[in-house]
């Protein structure tokens, strides 16, 4: 039987542990964009359309998902009297 290689750790430890720990706290404070959503919408678009959507989102400094959510919210507002 061959000898096993030395155990490797899952991740490399950071050079500056203090900044690594503080960075974790900053990430936890942020609300993840997809957490409040419970359904996934899948659509088929051409490769050209997909490229145009990605470029538009990048130019606006948004993710494609956030840009499309805003578009859907504008085009399909909740019925009057209901909150979003």
Short mmCIF file of C-alpha atoms in Angstrom, two decimals:
data_model
loop_
_atom_site.label_atom_id
_atom_site.label_comp_id
_atom_site.label_asym_id
_atom_site.label_seq_id
_atom_site.Cartn_x
_atom_site.Cartn_y
_atom_site.Cartn_z
CA UNK A 1 0.00 0.00 0.00
CA UNK A 2 1.23 3.47 -0.72
CA UNK A 3 1.68 5.99 2.04
CA UNK A 4 -0.91 8.76 2.30
CA UNK A 5 0.17 12.31 1.65
CA UNK A 6 0.29 14.71 4.60
CA UNK A 7 -3.10 16.07 5.60
CA UNK A 8 -3.94 19.26 3.74
CA UNK A 9 -6.07 21.95 5.30
CA UNK A 10 -9.26 23.03 3.59
CA UNK A 11 -8.24 26.67 3.25
CA UNK A 12 -5.08 28.67 3.63
CA UNK A 13 -4.96 30.82 6.73
CA UNK A 14 -4.94 34.56 6.09
CA UNK A 15 -1.75 36.53 6.53
CA UNK A 16 -3.58 39.08 8.73
CA UNK A 17 -6.15 37.26 10.90
CA UNK A 18 -7.60 40.48 12.39
CA UNK A 19 -8.69 41.88 9.01
CA UNK A 20 -10.05 38.46 8.04
CA UNK A 21 -12.21 38.29 11.17
CA UNK A 22 -13.47 41.85 10.74
CA UNK A 23 -14.23 41.24 7.05
CA UNK A 24 -16.49 38.36 8.08
CA UNK A 25 -18.50 40.70 10.33
CA UNK A 26 -19.01 43.19 7.50
CA UNK A 27 -20.30 40.46 5.20
CA UNK A 28 -22.80 39.19 7.78
CA UNK A 29 -24.32 42.66 8.26
CA UNK A 30 -25.20 42.88 4.59
CA UNK A 31 -28.53 41.39 3.57
CA UNK A 32 -28.02 38.88 0.80
CA UNK A 33 -30.01 39.98 -2.28
CA UNK A 34 -31.63 36.63 -2.98
CA UNK A 35 -32.66 35.74 0.58
CA UNK A 36 -36.07 37.36 0.44
CA UNK A 37 -37.03 35.64 -2.81
CA UNK A 38 -38.57 32.20 -2.88
CA UNK A 39 -39.03 31.42 -6.58
CA UNK A 40 -36.68 31.11 -9.51
CA UNK A 41 -37.69 32.26 -12.99
CA UNK A 42 -35.99 30.67 -15.97
CA UNK A 43 -36.32 32.12 -19.46
CA UNK A 44 -34.69 31.30 -22.78
CA UNK A 45 -32.97 34.16 -24.57
CA UNK A 46 -30.58 34.23 -27.48
CA UNK A 47 -26.87 34.46 -26.82
CA UNK A 48 -26.93 37.96 -28.33
CA UNK A 49 -29.71 39.11 -25.98
CA UNK A 50 -27.94 37.58 -22.98
CA UNK A 51 -24.81 39.50 -23.89
CA UNK A 52 -26.72 42.78 -24.22
CA UNK A 53 -28.40 42.23 -20.85
CA UNK A 54 -25.08 41.49 -19.14
CA UNK A 55 -23.42 44.56 -20.68
CA UNK A 56 -26.32 46.81 -19.64
CA UNK A 57 -26.18 45.50 -16.08
CA UNK A 58 -22.41 45.97 -15.93
CA UNK A 59 -22.67 49.55 -17.24
CA UNK A 60 -25.27 50.32 -14.57
CA UNK A 61 -23.14 48.78 -11.84
CA UNK A 62 -25.76 46.13 -11.07
CA UNK A 63 -26.08 42.41 -11.25
CA UNK A 64 -28.29 41.01 -13.98
CA UNK A 65 -30.64 39.60 -11.33
CA UNK A 66 -31.04 42.95 -9.55
CA UNK A 67 -31.59 44.78 -12.83
CA UNK A 68 -34.25 42.30 -13.95
CA UNK A 69 -35.98 42.36 -10.55
CA UNK A 70 -36.27 46.16 -10.82
CA UNK A 71 -37.60 45.84 -14.38
CA UNK A 72 -40.23 43.30 -13.30
CA UNK A 73 -41.19 45.46 -10.32
CA UNK A 74 -41.74 48.46 -12.63
CA UNK A 75 -43.64 46.48 -15.25
CA UNK A 76 -45.68 44.35 -12.84
CA UNK A 77 -46.36 46.44 -9.72
CA UNK A 78 -48.34 44.84 -6.89
CA UNK A 79 -52.09 45.48 -6.96
CA UNK A 80 -53.01 48.74 -5.22
CA UNK A 81 -53.28 48.35 -1.49
CA UNK A 82 -50.59 45.68 -1.27
CA UNK A 83 -47.03 46.39 -0.17
CA UNK A 84 -44.03 45.05 -2.08
#
